[in-house]
Amino acid sequence: MEPEHIRKRWGFAGQGASAFSVFSTSAVFVTPAFAQATTVSPMLNSAPLAIALGAGGFALIALVVMRRVLREGKAARLLSAAQIADLRARVDEYEGLLAGTREVTIVWRAGGDIPKFLGHPTAVLPIGRRAESLLNFPTWLGEPHAASLARAVEALRANGQAFDLSLKALDGRLIRTSGWAMGDGAVVRFRPAFLQPEAEPLIDGKGMIADLASARAILALLSKPAFARDGNNRLIFANQHYLDLARQLGKPCTETKPAELIPADQLRTHFAALADTNKPISMQVALGSAGAFDLVEFPISGGKAGYLRSKQRPDQAVPQPSLSHITGIIDALATPIAIFAADRSLVQFNRAYRDLWNLDERFLKLGLDERAILDRLRTDNMLPAESDYQAWRARHLASYGLKTPKEHEPWHLPDGRSIKVISAPAGPEGGVIYVFEDISERLKLESQNKAMTNVQRETLNALSEGVAVFGTNGRLTLSNPRLSAFWRLPTNELGQHPHIDQIAESVARSMPADGGAIWRDLKRGIIDLNPTRSDTTGRINRADGRLFDYAITRLPDGQTMMTFVDVTESANYSRLLRERNDALVMADRLKDAFVQNVSYELRSPLTNIIGFADLLATSEVGPLNERQRSYTDYIRASSVTLGVLIDNILDLANVDAGIAHLHTEPVDIATLVEKAKAGLAATFPEVNGERQLNLAVDIDPDLPAFVADGTRIVQVLYNLLSNAARFSEPGAEIRLSVEGRAHNRILFVVDDFGPGVTEEMRTAITERGDTAMAGRQRGAGLGLAIVRTFVHMHGGTISLEPREPRGTRVIVNLPADASMASAVE
């Protein structure tokens, strides 16, 4: 017999036991066969048969066991699925119950940053706001309340600290907020702090209401006369029912200055009893014609609150105050209102109703049948165009049978207006109340807003930037195609409003190198409940070499907008421009250094050449024949010209380096001209008795005093005259005229009879640099460039004019006092 625990372990109980017995029996027959094999050789042939029978039995048993295990596993899975479905149904039922209550619950599960919202947001927020806006506290709470709630939620989620707060919303409603830890998660519940009409005041365990503001909000909603007192037992607040009761008793009062209704002797007794306890106290009081009341009063923070409960039976109820004052209230409203009795007679309307339909005062009278009004409006073409007017009017008059308010389809009038109509029962006696609203402007605005939204959508899709807008719950609410292109995200996936974590996972799959890490870093800027958070910007350098500038911007509705700009090409261009600029700066520095070095290196041998040429020209080394003297003069003239060129190069280098300055002082123009002529005589000496330069000078004797840098002016004159000589035939006349002009200006005019104004000369005047010229004209570009530089440093101008029939005129216009220009420089 096999042990019982073996049968239960392998499932061999019952029918399975017999199979196991067969296997055991087979084993018994096999064993003797092996024992006899040592002595009887014929028995050896039966051993394989025994082994095969044992293996077959074992396989059969294994098959039975496997089928039973599979059957039991399938049954267990079906049971688990049924239990899971039942649990899900219960969860849905509980969530449905929470959604139907006048409160909103936010749940953070353990280890998750995405909250779950249960309940309808209109219980706390204004109509049209989403539940996610609850977490954007500054949008619906005042600043101190928003900050207090933010700190409480942070402490709850971080340390599990529970809280219970009374908050005042921006629309004036009082909101009770509670938060507590739930395992490793957290729960926050919001509910309005009001009572049902017949509820008793909400008192805490100590018999105290949290604060006076809460007490006023609660007392104002009671259907009984209610009031509040300060610490000195003075009335400081009364609800509308208390005020109505006071007027009924002939004691006028206001909400902030209510009248005392309780007799003084009863009030003293009541205060004495209330002073000895911290619990609500009730006493009966008689209020004249109003009857008997139970006065219930209880302590609150900063004073007391109470209400009056009538002791009369309903059939003995005191008649309510007259409602005649409603006429004035309705007439003061800007909303068109009309009230009809059960017999369709007009019993009340306001001026706005008459103006809406442009009805004559003589026609619109109380008691007028509504059908007559509708017919009049149809005659005046003031009703919607209907093919069957009678049927339309019958449907409209069915409002007299309403039990609850109903909003009708808007009336689209022939004059282009759209009117919203709401009808409601007028009272238990029957009748109907109509409220009209001209929604033409609103529909127009909605149409414009829709058109603008479409334009914004098209504009957003056409942007070259990638745009993503995330809600307070971290889900994508808006995006454009560029976002999908930048991050290789499927468009259909973005259309499902994924969470930022899902986007990070998708990017990580498409960009395994660094896509996931980049979006996890961006998430920190999106999921942030800190009300003092600020906008952020930065640059993303992706592993594929692309560069993106991003910006995270907080939107007024609590959402967060993220934009991406691909700056890869512009960044590359900027890098190339910086590299090229650095190269140009380096080349300019090398050029300046080269010019300085070459100029100074050339000056040393040039000085030797000039010195030896001057020595040869004297008689100290012996007499020279005419040819030798002519050669010596050429050497001296060329050396002087080369020296002038070197000086010009050095001057330009100093100007580029910013170290060239003017040294202005009063100078004599005639002296400056003579110095320039002396330089020209050295540059253009007589050759074989022939004059190379024929210079005529004309200086106006009435010139103003001239204040300038004399050395620079001599260079200007020398370069202008030498340039004119190079462009003229040898011995041709060159004229220099100096004359005064208005506004204290002086003109230096150089005329020659050369080939005229060339493009190279214009270029030298407008753009500094050497120009390639042949023969005697070589070097003119550098001379004119230095002239232009020094003239501008003096605050003057230079211009070229062609002469007829040939020749060139150069005009230099300088201020008589160049010291001001040098000061500016």
Short mmCIF file of N, CA, C and O in Angstrom, two decimals, residues 166-169 171-176 191-194 211 213-215 217-218:
data_model
loop_
_atom_site.label_atom_id
_atom_site.label_comp_id
_atom_site.label_asym_id
_atom_site.label_seq_id
_atom_site.Cartn_x
_atom_site.Cartn_y
_atom_site.Cartn_z
N SER A 166 -10.22 75.36 6.13
CA SER A 166 -11.34 76.09 5.54
C SER A 166 -10.76 77.14 4.60
O SER A 166 -9.97 77.98 5.03
N LEU A 167 -11.13 77.09 3.34
CA LEU A 167 -10.56 77.96 2.32
C LEU A 167 -11.68 78.77 1.67
O LEU A 167 -12.80 78.29 1.52
N LYS A 168 -11.35 79.99 1.29
CA LYS A 168 -12.30 80.86 0.61
C LYS A 168 -11.89 80.99 -0.84
O LYS A 168 -10.80 81.45 -1.16
N ALA A 169 -12.78 80.56 -1.75
CA ALA A 169 -12.50 80.62 -3.18
C ALA A 169 -12.64 82.05 -3.68
O ALA A 169 -13.18 82.93 -3.01
N ASP A 171 -14.51 83.07 -5.97
CA ASP A 171 -15.91 83.44 -6.21
C ASP A 171 -16.71 83.60 -4.92
O ASP A 171 -17.92 83.75 -4.95
N GLY A 172 -16.02 83.54 -3.76
CA GLY A 172 -16.67 83.78 -2.48
C GLY A 172 -17.14 82.53 -1.76
O GLY A 172 -17.54 82.60 -0.60
N ARG A 173 -17.10 81.38 -2.43
CA ARG A 173 -17.56 80.17 -1.77
C ARG A 173 -16.56 79.70 -0.72
O ARG A 173 -15.35 79.88 -0.88
N LEU A 174 -17.09 79.06 0.34
CA LEU A 174 -16.25 78.52 1.41
C LEU A 174 -16.06 77.03 1.14
O LEU A 174 -17.03 76.29 0.96
N ILE A 175 -14.81 76.60 1.10
CA ILE A 175 -14.47 75.22 0.75
C ILE A 175 -13.76 74.57 1.93
O ILE A 175 -12.81 75.12 2.49
N ARG A 176 -14.24 73.40 2.33
CA ARG A 176 -13.58 72.60 3.36
C ARG A 176 -12.67 71.60 2.67
O ARG A 176 -13.08 70.88 1.75
N ARG A 191 -14.79 69.90 -0.49
CA ARG A 191 -16.26 69.94 -0.50
C ARG A 191 -16.71 71.32 -0.07
O ARG A 191 -16.05 71.97 0.75
N PRO A 192 -17.82 71.80 -0.61
CA PRO A 192 -18.32 73.12 -0.22
C PRO A 192 -18.84 73.09 1.21
O PRO A 192 -19.50 72.13 1.63
N ALA A 193 -18.56 74.15 1.97
CA ALA A 193 -18.95 74.21 3.39
C ALA A 193 -20.32 74.84 3.50
O ALA A 193 -20.47 75.98 3.95
N PHE A 194 -21.36 74.10 3.04
CA PHE A 194 -22.73 74.61 3.19
C PHE A 194 -23.62 73.49 3.73
O PHE A 194 -23.26 72.32 3.71
N ASP A 211 -14.84 79.24 12.45
CA ASP A 211 -14.57 80.66 12.45
C ASP A 211 -15.84 81.41 12.07
O ASP A 211 -16.84 80.83 11.64
N ALA A 213 -16.34 83.55 9.65
CA ALA A 213 -16.65 83.53 8.21
C ALA A 213 -17.43 82.27 7.84
O ALA A 213 -18.39 82.31 7.07
N SER A 214 -17.00 81.12 8.41
CA SER A 214 -17.73 79.89 8.14
C SER A 214 -19.14 79.97 8.71
O SER A 214 -20.11 79.52 8.08
N ALA A 215 -19.29 80.55 9.91
CA ALA A 215 -20.61 80.67 10.53
C ALA A 215 -21.53 81.51 9.66
O ALA A 215 -22.70 81.16 9.44
N ALA A 217 -21.41 81.99 6.41
CA ALA A 217 -21.76 81.26 5.21
C ALA A 217 -22.83 80.22 5.51
O ALA A 217 -23.74 80.00 4.70
N ILE A 218 -22.74 79.56 6.68
CA ILE A 218 -23.72 78.54 7.03
C ILE A 218 -25.05 79.18 7.40
O ILE A 218 -26.12 78.76 6.94
#
